[in-house]
Amino acid sequence: MNSSTKQKLDIQKAESSRIGQVDFNNLTFGSTFSDHMFECDYKDGEWQNPTIKPYGPLTISPGAKVFHYGQAVFEGMKAYKDDDGKVWLFRPEENFNRINKSSKRMAIPEFPKDIFFEALTELVKIDKEWVKKGLGNSLYIRPFVMATQVGVSASPSTEYKFMILMSPAQAYYTGDVKVEIAEHYSRSANGGVGAAKAAGNYGAQFFPTNLAREKGFQQVIWTDASKHEYLEEAGTMNVFFRVNDTLLTAPISDRILDGVTRKSVIALAKRDNITVEERPVSVSEIVEAAKNGNLKEIFGAGTAAVISPVSAFSYHDTVYDLEHQDNGFAMRFKKELMDIQHNRSEDPFGWRYEVL
Amino acid sequence: MNSSTKQKLDIQKAESSRIGQVDFNNLTFGSTFSDHMFECDYKDGEWQNPTIKPYGPLTISPGAKVFHYGQAVFEGMKAYKDDDGKVWLFRPEENFNRINKSSKRMAIPEFPKDIFFEALTELVKIDKEWVKKGLGNSLYIRPFVMATQVGVSASPSTEYKFMILMSPAQAYYTGDVKVEIAEHYSRSANGGVGAAKAAGNYGAQFFPTNLAREKGFQQVIWTDASKHEYLEEAGTMNVFFRVNDTLLTAPISDRILDGVTRKSVIALAKRDNITVEERPVSVSEIVEAAKNGNLKEIFGAGTAAVISPVSAFSYHDTVYDLEHQDNGFAMRFKKELMDIQHNRSEDPFGWRYEVL
């Protein structure tokens, strides 16, 4: 399916940088883009013309299949600058493998590994000034693929565009979040595309999340679509529950994203001899644990916020509060992960990837 | 949510028509577009600048949310030309209502009815030469909405583009289709977006449909995601089962599209005193009916193919053949519907809508 012929990466540099116009102390997540982007088209059965070029608009037919059939997948990753000015990625091979896994589920041709890594590292090198030092600062990287064939018949596209955009992101603390456990709406079906970072999975969450927000909750903890008995994901993150000193999280399935932060948290926990149970976690056991005081923490895990502690959850119109744990698992894993990402600690698992 | 201020429709005509380059006897469905398209943007809380303009490419940021989060919905409808040259739509109000229902589920602002109908009728009038006479010929109409705000944070867009494209479609007979009953993959979840014409619902079907095709089946009959016990939709159509002289189809739910062809078939059947049961239809009862000879027909119902008879279905690796019924329900409803659509018969339900 992939072309194995290595294609030469074409690099077209921007005439001037927009970096001077950016206030790095007041960034809105995901809304400012760096000077360059990567673009590569799939046509006639192969990925061709990999190009780094100045960030700018696309010219695309309104009949392109991405607009009509949501045949699109993406990834989220970050580049970090350490105090010596070296730039690092975090487990980029995981993102590469996952975008191809997502693509396969969405009938999109896989992208070649050599082009992915060359494009990724060259793009970060060219826009290295956009990666700022300081714990929590990063350059958010968004690889994505979209169906570009023109046609409004519901069948897989024969043409695609693979792109990488980059957006500077700030260290931020949004506060602990209040979440609502889903009792009516759901995120994904058995045999569906929940395990893929398919574009449509995210748009489908906006309406139920808006309803939760109107009630004062920032996110939804999704449950299984069949009976809403088991806890699955929190908003766009994986979710962990600490009951006494045991860490619980739903197992990977075709409904649940195989999160890089999720698997990193599990690795850190196991290294520290914390018992981790990857198994279906029922709403009833968590409610019970909340009632009897055994539920110590809930937190989301994902690339954007790293770890996001939950301060309260709602179920059957009852709100269960959780005490903030300054020295809890959430804050500890967040610090350990960020220290590894920013090259401030050892890297026992070999997760860091040096770009320059 | 809607702006109720009527906005003036701006009409920019193409300098010349491309119609001379089109071979109307060799059309590939959905790949040729008429001379004009409609475009209207949502910004600052209202739909603005409704414009009919020459069909052509869009200039759009690669950071537009539609590419990343699949926040997009669409409709499918057709215009027909009768033998006197009059042009008709079929139940357009149903499509208007449904696109707003789909939009609501995808957190997209609803579109105003007056602009929708003015744009739709003016667009068809301007490109009336693209609607060809003859039973089965039509101009396929694709209204759609996409999220255009630039930003890769997973939250509802603040900006949208509503468009209408039109594509000439031919009378075609693809033959009866062989279908596979889904036993692993699924189309939608309880509490999900299956009832919406959300873009991502369609892209998600491509991979499992490809797998079915490799085994010699053109489409998949989707079953419930929980246990694959009940029959839901066929490919991108609603599905009907005729057991002896009773017509069975799944009831509308949050998993099943409220199809215009589906509800029209039900109305025609009821008028003709055919017993219609809108209820969960189990795989086991259909397999049993196939075995004992009571299963007479299966057919899909949707705008593109109108009625699509099924010649065989596969379940548990057994293929059950169905005899083609020249005088069966499928062929009868297809003729009745097309006769109404093309103004060749009475219109007892008031389904036709005259454009010019």
XYZ file of C-alpha atoms in Angstrom:
712
model
C 0.000 0.000 0.000
C 2.858 2.375 0.764
C 5.280 3.520 -1.788
C 8.658 2.493 -0.496
C 10.520 4.724 -2.922
C 12.037 7.479 -0.844
C 10.911 10.820 -2.193
C 13.003 13.922 -1.854
C 11.598 16.424 0.623
C 11.153 19.805 -1.036
C 11.683 22.724 1.321
C 10.320 26.173 0.475
C 11.177 28.677 3.170
C 9.011 31.621 4.155
C 10.464 34.974 3.116
C 9.982 36.376 6.581
C 8.880 35.035 9.945
C 5.626 35.943 11.703
C 7.124 35.083 15.088
C 7.578 38.738 16.062
C 3.815 39.250 15.962
C 3.118 36.485 18.458
C 2.655 37.134 22.172
C 3.984 33.910 23.657
C 2.616 34.874 27.057
C -0.958 35.000 25.787
C -1.494 32.028 23.540
C -4.897 30.501 22.926
C -4.353 26.782 22.470
C -4.255 25.729 18.826
C -5.025 29.061 17.217
C -1.583 30.391 16.213
C 0.484 28.502 13.667
C 4.226 28.520 13.074
C 5.847 29.778 9.877
C 5.887 26.468 8.019
C 3.749 23.435 7.361
C 4.210 20.076 5.695
C 2.101 18.787 2.829
C 2.186 15.523 0.867
C -0.413 14.262 -1.608
C -1.576 10.740 -2.331
C -2.451 10.238 -5.970
C -2.202 7.401 -8.484
C -1.574 4.964 -5.658
C 1.360 6.699 -3.999
C 2.322 9.476 -1.635
C 4.147 12.111 -3.621
C 5.810 15.517 -3.557
C 6.509 15.814 0.179
C 6.928 19.550 0.723
C 7.632 21.913 3.586
C 6.252 25.322 2.673
C 5.096 28.548 4.320
C 1.934 28.105 6.405
C -0.997 29.312 4.359
C -4.442 28.518 2.992
C -5.312 25.553 0.812
C -7.151 25.699 -2.480
C -9.557 22.780 -2.409
C -12.758 21.802 -4.171
C -15.979 22.041 -2.156
C -16.658 18.568 -3.570
C -13.612 17.088 -1.774
C -14.707 14.007 0.160
C -13.364 15.231 3.495
C -16.173 17.810 3.635
C -18.890 15.247 2.920
C -17.791 11.957 4.462
C -15.391 12.905 7.245
C -12.689 10.633 5.895
C -9.944 12.228 7.982
C -7.701 11.323 10.917
C -5.172 13.217 13.001
C -2.521 13.061 15.684
C -1.444 15.333 18.504
C 2.140 15.534 19.732
C 4.512 18.130 21.138
C 8.080 19.383 20.793
C 9.860 20.677 23.920
C 12.971 22.848 24.351
C 15.209 22.101 27.306
C 17.223 24.690 29.241
C 20.231 24.124 26.986
C 18.174 24.865 23.870
C 17.941 21.281 22.700
C 14.611 20.309 21.141
C 12.879 17.009 21.911
C 9.866 15.018 20.886
C 8.085 12.540 23.169
C 7.542 8.990 21.864
C 6.915 10.128 18.262
C 6.904 6.546 17.012
C 3.696 5.999 18.973
C 1.999 8.813 17.087
C 3.323 7.568 13.780
C 2.024 4.053 14.428
C -1.304 5.351 15.637
C -2.012 7.643 12.697
C -1.552 4.679 10.388
C -3.775 2.547 12.593
C -6.419 5.309 12.479
C -5.967 5.616 8.713
C -6.480 1.904 8.213
C -9.812 1.997 10.079
C -10.899 4.949 7.939
C -9.815 3.273 4.658
C -7.010 5.814 4.182
C -3.667 4.601 2.791
C -0.880 4.389 5.357
C 1.858 7.002 5.324
C 5.528 5.992 4.896
C 7.617 6.101 8.062
C 10.688 7.625 6.467
C 8.799 10.584 5.030
C 6.924 11.095 8.313
C 10.082 11.335 10.407
C 12.031 13.401 7.912
C 9.150 15.853 7.530
C 8.531 16.034 11.269
C 12.143 16.661 12.254
C 12.875 19.078 9.404
C 9.737 21.057 10.164
C 10.615 21.342 13.861
C 14.195 22.334 12.974
C 13.058 25.045 10.570
C 10.618 26.487 13.112
C 12.787 25.825 16.166
C 12.421 29.417 17.372
C 8.729 28.671 17.881
C 9.582 26.133 20.617
C 10.031 28.096 23.834
C 11.991 27.066 26.901
C 10.222 26.653 30.215
C 8.338 23.803 31.857
C 4.987 23.367 30.133
C 5.806 25.438 27.073
C 5.761 23.417 23.884
C 5.148 23.438 20.187
C 1.983 21.436 19.602
C 2.272 19.350 16.430
C -0.763 18.299 14.444
C -0.246 15.693 11.712
C -3.480 14.941 9.837
C -4.775 13.297 6.689
C -7.846 14.233 4.676
C -9.659 12.814 1.654
C -9.269 15.198 -1.288
C -10.843 13.367 -4.217
C -13.666 15.409 -5.710
C -16.951 13.532 -5.642
C -20.089 13.235 -3.571
C -20.563 9.488 -3.862
C -20.092 7.739 -0.537
C -17.003 5.656 -1.237
C -13.349 5.857 -0.189
C -11.358 8.664 -1.752
C -8.635 7.847 -4.252
C -6.718 11.004 -3.299
C -5.526 12.307 0.068
C -3.484 15.090 1.596
C -1.201 14.461 4.588
C -0.236 17.619 6.450
C 1.580 18.712 9.572
C 0.761 22.015 11.271
C 2.502 23.335 14.372
C 1.101 25.658 17.021
C 2.955 27.109 20.022
C 1.350 26.159 23.337
C 1.790 27.629 26.736
C 2.158 26.132 30.163
C -1.317 26.464 31.515
C -3.266 25.491 34.531
C -6.974 25.558 33.892
C -7.834 24.358 37.362
C -9.310 21.016 38.275
C -12.287 20.112 36.128
C -15.787 19.065 37.050
C -17.117 16.242 34.920
C -20.464 14.643 34.218
C -20.758 10.892 33.748
C -22.639 10.210 30.510
C -26.024 8.604 31.035
C -27.626 9.213 27.650
C -25.142 10.265 24.970
C -22.142 8.174 24.006
C -18.847 8.529 22.229
C -18.349 5.293 20.354
C -19.788 1.902 19.516
C -18.392 -1.595 19.656
C -17.099 -2.222 16.159
C -17.001 1.526 15.515
C -14.148 4.000 15.129
C -13.627 5.064 18.765
C -10.096 3.674 18.857
C -9.139 5.776 15.832
C -8.351 9.472 16.028
C -11.005 9.948 13.362
C -12.122 13.550 12.906
C -15.811 12.758 13.330
C -15.313 11.287 16.816
C -14.528 14.756 18.107
C -17.260 16.777 16.413
C -19.778 14.232 17.701
C -18.852 15.102 21.304
C -19.422 18.846 21.020
C -23.184 18.857 21.549
C -23.315 16.584 24.623
C -20.312 18.443 26.044
C -22.168 21.738 25.557
C -25.109 20.296 27.494
C -22.771 19.316 30.336
C -21.226 22.797 30.317
C -24.624 24.408 30.653
C -24.953 22.432 33.874
C -21.544 23.575 35.099
C -19.368 20.622 34.078
C -16.378 21.161 31.779
C -16.181 17.643 30.431
C -18.075 14.407 30.044
C -16.806 11.024 31.189
C -18.062 8.738 28.459
C -19.536 5.378 29.316
C -20.295 2.319 27.186
C -23.062 2.962 24.680
C -24.940 -0.222 25.529
C -25.840 0.387 29.155
C -23.730 3.281 30.430
C -22.345 0.947 33.087
C -18.626 1.296 32.413
C -16.380 4.350 32.394
C -14.407 4.828 29.197
C -12.862 8.214 28.364
C -12.973 11.746 29.752
C -13.702 14.312 27.071
C -10.838 13.880 24.645
C -8.573 12.200 27.200
C -8.168 8.760 28.697
C -9.315 8.592 32.304
C -7.813 7.102 35.474
C -9.400 6.400 38.854
C -7.415 6.016 42.045
C -9.221 3.830 44.583
C -7.117 3.816 47.722
C -3.679 3.181 46.206
C -4.791 1.266 43.145
C -4.986 2.899 39.742
C -7.877 1.816 37.506
C -8.387 2.552 33.827
C -10.458 1.048 31.025
C -8.621 -1.431 28.816
C -7.852 -0.535 25.210
C -10.630 -1.705 22.886
C -12.161 -0.666 19.596
C -14.002 2.030 21.563
C -11.040 3.488 23.424
C -8.054 5.418 22.155
C -4.655 3.895 22.873
C -3.354 7.126 24.388
C 0.383 7.848 24.558
C -0.015 9.700 27.855
C -2.195 6.833 29.136
C 0.428 4.197 28.416
C 3.184 6.440 29.806
C 1.265 6.894 33.081
C 0.785 3.137 33.342
C 4.516 2.574 32.787
C 5.460 5.155 35.434
C 2.967 3.688 37.910
C 4.195 0.158 37.416
C 7.797 1.236 37.797
C 6.817 2.815 41.139
C 5.104 -0.402 42.250
C 1.644 1.107 42.083
C -0.965 -1.514 41.291
C -2.565 -0.715 37.932
C -5.711 -2.506 36.831
C -6.578 -2.165 33.139
C -10.093 -3.552 33.217
C -13.671 -2.392 32.752
C -14.318 0.114 35.547
C -17.983 0.300 36.506
C -19.782 3.482 37.396
C -21.256 1.744 40.426
C -17.890 0.808 41.930
C -16.617 4.363 41.531
C -19.785 5.842 43.058
C -19.488 3.334 45.900
C -15.815 4.216 46.393
C -16.708 7.903 46.423
C -19.348 7.294 49.067
C -17.135 5.286 51.373
C -14.123 7.521 50.969
C -11.924 5.106 49.026
C -11.989 7.160 45.815
C -8.953 9.396 46.123
C -8.505 10.821 42.622
C -9.815 10.918 39.081
C -7.712 12.388 36.300
C -7.636 12.651 32.551
C -4.491 11.915 30.553
C -3.760 13.326 27.119
C -1.162 15.199 25.090
C -2.703 18.671 25.286
C -3.148 19.003 29.077
C -0.810 16.102 30.043
C -2.752 15.296 33.251
C -6.038 16.964 34.133
C -7.287 16.368 37.707
C -11.010 16.066 38.313
C -12.458 17.929 41.287
C -15.994 16.565 41.123
C -18.174 14.230 39.104
C -21.902 14.099 38.625
C -23.974 10.960 38.329
C -27.749 10.560 38.628
C -27.935 14.260 39.486
C -25.706 13.821 42.523
C -22.369 15.615 42.594
C -19.465 13.820 44.253
C -16.591 16.086 45.241
C -12.972 15.028 45.308
C -10.394 16.690 47.487
C -7.470 18.145 45.551
C -4.342 16.090 46.212
C -1.234 18.233 45.966
C 0.825 15.120 46.442
C -1.511 12.720 44.701
C -0.936 10.488 41.723
C -2.142 13.080 39.203
C 0.298 15.797 40.209
C 3.105 13.298 40.591
C 2.662 11.744 37.143
C 2.273 15.177 35.593
C 5.579 16.321 37.061
C 7.374 13.099 36.163
C 6.095 13.210 32.589
C 6.930 16.875 32.083
C 10.389 16.429 33.571
C 11.091 13.651 31.101
C 9.591 15.631 28.203
C 11.645 18.742 29.001
C 14.872 16.804 29.627
C 14.909 17.685 33.308
C 15.192 14.105 34.509
C 16.537 10.749 33.479
C 14.745 9.006 30.645
C 14.624 5.412 31.892
C 12.201 4.256 29.195
C 13.912 5.899 26.225
C 10.895 8.085 25.489
C 12.734 11.244 24.466
C 13.622 11.751 20.816
C 16.227 14.395 20.079
C 15.459 16.643 17.113
C 18.319 19.099 17.480
C -29.957 30.812 17.202
C -30.936 31.749 13.667
C -30.788 35.215 12.373
C -34.301 36.026 11.273
C -33.235 39.068 9.294
C -33.773 38.194 5.666
C -30.534 38.689 3.777
C -30.457 39.535 0.115
C -29.229 36.693 -2.073
C -26.294 37.816 -4.205
C -26.141 36.112 -7.592
C -22.907 36.042 -9.586
C -23.368 34.245 -12.880
C -20.710 32.218 -14.653
C -19.391 33.850 -17.818
C -19.890 30.676 -19.769
C -21.397 27.272 -19.144
C -19.452 24.001 -18.920
C -22.531 22.000 -19.903
C -21.296 21.420 -23.456
C -18.344 19.442 -22.111
C -20.540 16.991 -20.216
C -21.586 13.628 -21.648
C -24.961 13.130 -19.998
C -25.055 9.534 -21.175
C -21.914 8.629 -19.270
C -22.119 10.248 -15.878
C -20.301 8.906 -12.845
C -22.504 9.615 -9.838
C -21.480 12.724 -7.926
C -18.366 13.613 -9.892
C -19.568 16.348 -12.288
C -20.874 19.617 -10.911
C -23.191 22.163 -12.471
C -22.150 25.717 -13.326
C -23.140 27.313 -10.037
C -23.014 26.705 -6.321
C -24.410 28.375 -3.220
C -22.313 29.621 -0.313
C -23.265 31.330 2.959
C -21.013 31.982 5.938
C -21.795 31.960 9.636
C -19.777 34.539 11.530
C -20.348 36.796 14.536
C -23.430 34.793 15.447
C -25.300 34.995 12.150
C -25.532 33.531 8.680
C -24.427 36.173 6.225
C -23.743 37.014 2.592
C -25.798 34.274 0.907
C -24.302 34.021 -2.561
C -24.799 32.003 -5.710
C -21.542 31.981 -7.655
C -19.746 29.947 -10.304
C -18.750 26.487 -9.090
C -15.100 26.593 -8.152
C -12.498 25.842 -5.493
C -12.509 27.198 -1.959
C -9.633 28.938 -0.259
C -9.578 27.585 3.274
C -7.090 27.317 6.092
C -5.643 23.864 6.788
C -6.416 24.705 10.421
C -10.187 24.873 9.724
C -11.988 22.669 12.236
C -13.796 20.609 9.604
C -10.490 18.933 8.707
C -9.671 18.055 12.306
C -12.954 17.385 14.089
C -15.392 16.377 11.373
C -17.895 18.998 12.429
C -19.901 18.746 9.199
C -23.315 17.534 8.058
C -24.983 17.155 4.684
C -28.175 16.372 2.803
C -28.990 14.598 -0.436
C -31.936 15.528 -2.621
C -32.818 15.649 -6.312
C -34.461 17.888 -8.910
C -36.448 16.246 -11.731
C -37.608 17.560 -15.104
C -40.937 16.331 -16.388
C -41.807 15.798 -20.053
C -43.183 19.333 -20.303
C -39.907 20.812 -19.043
C -41.170 21.689 -15.595
C -38.657 21.167 -12.784
C -39.624 19.600 -9.464
C -38.138 18.818 -6.100
C -39.304 15.954 -3.876
C -40.270 16.769 -0.273
C -37.555 19.433 0.134
C -38.930 20.485 3.501
C -37.908 17.090 4.862
C -34.316 17.726 3.849
C -34.387 21.213 5.267
C -35.698 19.981 8.601
C -33.222 17.133 8.698
C -30.117 19.186 7.975
C -31.005 21.392 10.936
C -31.634 18.334 13.089
C -28.238 16.969 12.030
C -26.639 20.350 12.682
C -28.081 20.515 16.170
C -26.584 17.134 17.068
C -23.219 18.311 15.743
C -23.378 21.648 17.616
C -23.710 23.579 14.340
C -26.075 26.578 14.222
C -29.310 25.966 12.358
C -29.772 27.479 8.918
C -32.690 29.854 8.185
C -35.535 28.347 6.190
C -36.110 31.379 3.964
C -32.496 31.507 2.798
C -32.440 27.731 2.267
C -35.473 27.714 -0.017
C -34.545 30.856 -1.900
C -31.010 29.577 -2.517
C -32.199 26.111 -3.490
C -34.832 27.269 -5.966
C -32.711 30.037 -7.494
C -29.788 27.666 -7.908
C -31.937 25.058 -9.657
C -33.473 27.752 -11.864
C -30.088 29.124 -12.901
C -28.777 25.643 -13.735
C -32.061 24.279 -15.097
C -30.395 23.060 -18.294
C -28.474 20.600 -16.102
C -31.709 18.799 -15.185
C -32.442 16.344 -17.989
C -35.777 14.859 -18.937
C -36.333 11.128 -18.742
C -37.332 8.744 -15.992
C -34.444 8.368 -13.555
C -32.454 11.352 -14.767
C -32.051 14.006 -12.107
C -29.903 16.758 -10.752
C -28.530 15.525 -7.453
C -28.412 18.343 -4.897
C -25.942 18.343 -2.017
C -26.487 20.932 0.723
C -23.779 20.731 3.404
C -22.329 22.664 6.307
C -18.745 22.658 7.535
C -16.868 24.196 10.456
C -14.453 26.848 9.159
C -13.019 28.454 12.282
C -9.238 28.131 12.321
C -8.014 26.289 15.389
C -6.942 22.833 16.475
C -8.533 22.849 19.901
C -11.372 20.331 20.169
C -14.340 22.628 20.693
C -17.258 23.741 18.516
C -16.379 26.127 15.722
C -17.568 29.723 15.894
C -17.624 29.956 12.077
C -19.293 27.800 9.441
C -19.883 27.608 5.720
C -23.199 26.377 4.306
C -23.016 25.322 0.671
C -25.104 23.697 -2.021
C -23.512 21.810 -4.900
C -25.433 20.162 -7.732
C -24.403 17.173 -9.814
C -26.290 15.669 -12.767
C -27.223 12.030 -12.212
C -28.312 9.407 -14.646
C -30.970 6.752 -14.565
C -28.987 3.716 -13.636
C -29.571 0.129 -12.834
C -26.654 -1.382 -10.992
C -28.341 -4.744 -10.631
C -29.542 -6.283 -7.417
C -26.957 -6.118 -4.665
C -25.512 -8.796 -2.441
C -25.136 -7.727 1.162
C -23.353 -8.970 4.245
C -24.995 -8.723 7.667
C -22.539 -7.034 10.058
C -21.315 -9.317 12.811
C -18.291 -7.376 14.033
C -18.232 -3.783 12.801
C -21.006 -1.319 13.466
C -22.289 1.983 12.176
C -23.553 3.833 15.207
C -24.016 3.773 18.949
C -26.975 4.424 21.200
C -26.617 8.063 22.154
C -24.334 8.645 19.178
C -24.781 10.508 15.892
C -26.249 7.744 13.687
C -29.516 9.627 13.192
C -27.622 12.666 11.899
C -26.237 12.913 8.382
C -22.890 13.683 9.999
C -19.932 13.434 7.637
C -17.984 11.056 9.875
C -20.743 8.424 9.846
C -19.994 7.760 6.209
C -16.191 7.673 6.273
C -16.439 5.223 9.166
C -18.261 2.706 6.959
C -15.689 2.613 4.173
C -13.291 0.104 5.739
C -15.865 -2.515 6.781
C -17.604 -2.077 3.423
C -14.276 -2.700 1.658
C -13.912 -5.932 3.640
C -17.393 -7.016 2.545
C -16.560 -6.171 -1.074
C -13.464 -8.328 -0.963
C -15.811 -11.189 -0.113
C -18.136 -10.374 -3.008
C -20.781 -8.282 -1.220
C -21.504 -4.731 -2.355
C -22.955 -3.468 0.883
C -23.228 -4.163 4.582
C -26.490 -4.416 6.493
C -25.619 -2.802 9.792
C -26.807 -4.316 13.029
C -26.970 -2.925 16.556
C -23.538 -2.349 18.044
C -24.370 -4.078 21.329
C -25.081 -7.595 20.177
C -25.564 -7.533 16.389
C -29.026 -8.988 16.916
C -31.126 -6.382 15.108
C -31.004 -5.141 11.530
C -30.636 -1.386 11.160
C -29.482 0.138 7.849
C -28.111 -1.112 4.533
C -24.954 0.709 3.508
C -26.063 4.315 3.285
C -29.747 3.442 2.900
C -32.612 2.427 5.148
C -33.557 -1.215 4.744
C -36.902 -3.036 4.367
C -37.740 -6.721 4.681
C -40.810 -8.303 3.142
C -41.906 -11.389 5.056
C -44.850 -12.868 3.168
C -46.883 -9.712 2.554
C -45.757 -7.742 5.586
C -43.142 -5.021 5.313
C -40.684 -4.723 8.212
C -38.227 -1.943 8.923
C -36.308 -0.728 11.957
C -37.932 2.150 13.839
C -36.315 5.577 13.813
C -33.950 6.007 16.754
C -30.796 7.905 17.566
C -28.943 5.243 15.584
C -31.058 5.291 12.430
C -31.510 7.965 9.807
C -35.043 9.244 9.311
C -34.876 8.680 5.551
C -37.162 10.583 3.187
C -37.393 7.602 0.833
C -38.019 5.357 3.867
C -40.966 7.411 5.077
C -42.316 7.742 1.522
C -42.223 3.952 1.051
C -44.066 3.504 4.336
C -46.732 6.018 3.261
C -47.212 4.301 -0.108
C -47.405 0.885 1.522
C -49.969 1.991 4.070
C -52.075 3.628 1.376
C -52.062 0.297 -0.477
C -53.131 -1.538 2.686
C -49.829 -3.317 3.062
C -49.077 -4.076 6.690
C -45.965 -2.152 7.762
C -44.241 -2.937 11.040
C -41.749 -0.346 12.246
C -40.093 -2.318 14.988
C -36.762 -3.907 15.807
C -36.223 -6.618 13.191
C -34.001 -9.425 14.432
C -31.410 -11.174 12.334
C -32.742 -14.504 13.578
C -36.292 -13.910 12.369
C -35.037 -12.902 8.916
C -32.736 -15.919 8.687
C -35.620 -18.121 9.803
C -37.941 -16.528 7.230
C -35.305 -17.060 4.548
C -35.024 -20.719 5.487
C -38.739 -21.418 5.472
C -39.444 -19.438 2.318
C -41.387 -16.592 3.916
C -38.736 -13.963 3.177
C -39.778 -12.571 -0.196
C -37.696 -9.403 -0.551
C -35.073 -7.177 1.025
C -34.462 -3.704 -0.359
C -32.629 -0.530 0.513
C -34.318 2.871 0.263
C -32.456 6.141 -0.239
C -32.293 9.245 -2.407
C -29.414 8.203 -4.665
C -30.671 4.799 -5.847
C -34.339 5.288 -4.797
C -34.895 1.556 -4.161
C -32.114 -0.998 -4.303
C -33.232 -4.661 -4.291
C -31.068 -7.216 -2.499
C -30.414 -10.509 -4.277
C -28.609 -12.297 -1.460
C -27.423 -11.797 2.084
C -24.678 -13.436 4.054
C -24.814 -14.316 7.730
C -22.547 -16.629 9.703
C -20.780 -17.485 6.442
C -23.992 -18.791 4.888
C -25.372 -17.024 1.824
C -29.152 -16.813 1.502
C -30.372 -16.080 -2.016
C -33.503 -14.138 -2.813
C -35.408 -14.536 -6.039
C -35.759 -11.336 -8.019
C -39.375 -10.165 -7.926
C -40.252 -8.266 -11.083
C -43.619 -7.497 -9.584
C -42.506 -7.318 -5.985
C -42.740 -4.495 -3.497
C -39.310 -3.079 -4.362
C -39.979 -2.589 -8.065
C -43.497 -1.342 -7.372
C -42.432 1.303 -4.849
C -39.566 2.355 -7.097
C -41.928 2.938 -10.010
C -44.520 4.690 -7.860
C -41.919 6.976 -6.321
C -40.242 7.819 -9.617
C -43.599 8.482 -11.275
C -44.459 10.963 -8.548
C -40.997 12.531 -8.658
C -41.083 12.966 -12.424
C -44.694 14.244 -12.482
C -45.945 11.171 -14.333
C -48.656 10.371 -11.821
C -50.957 11.996 -9.316
C -49.351 13.377 -6.203
C -51.817 12.293 -3.501
C -49.509 13.221 -0.625
C -48.429 16.630 -1.912
C -44.776 15.565 -2.133
C -43.859 17.414 -5.322
C -42.520 20.954 -5.088
C -42.526 22.975 -8.275
C -39.398 25.027 -8.928
C -40.229 26.271 -12.403
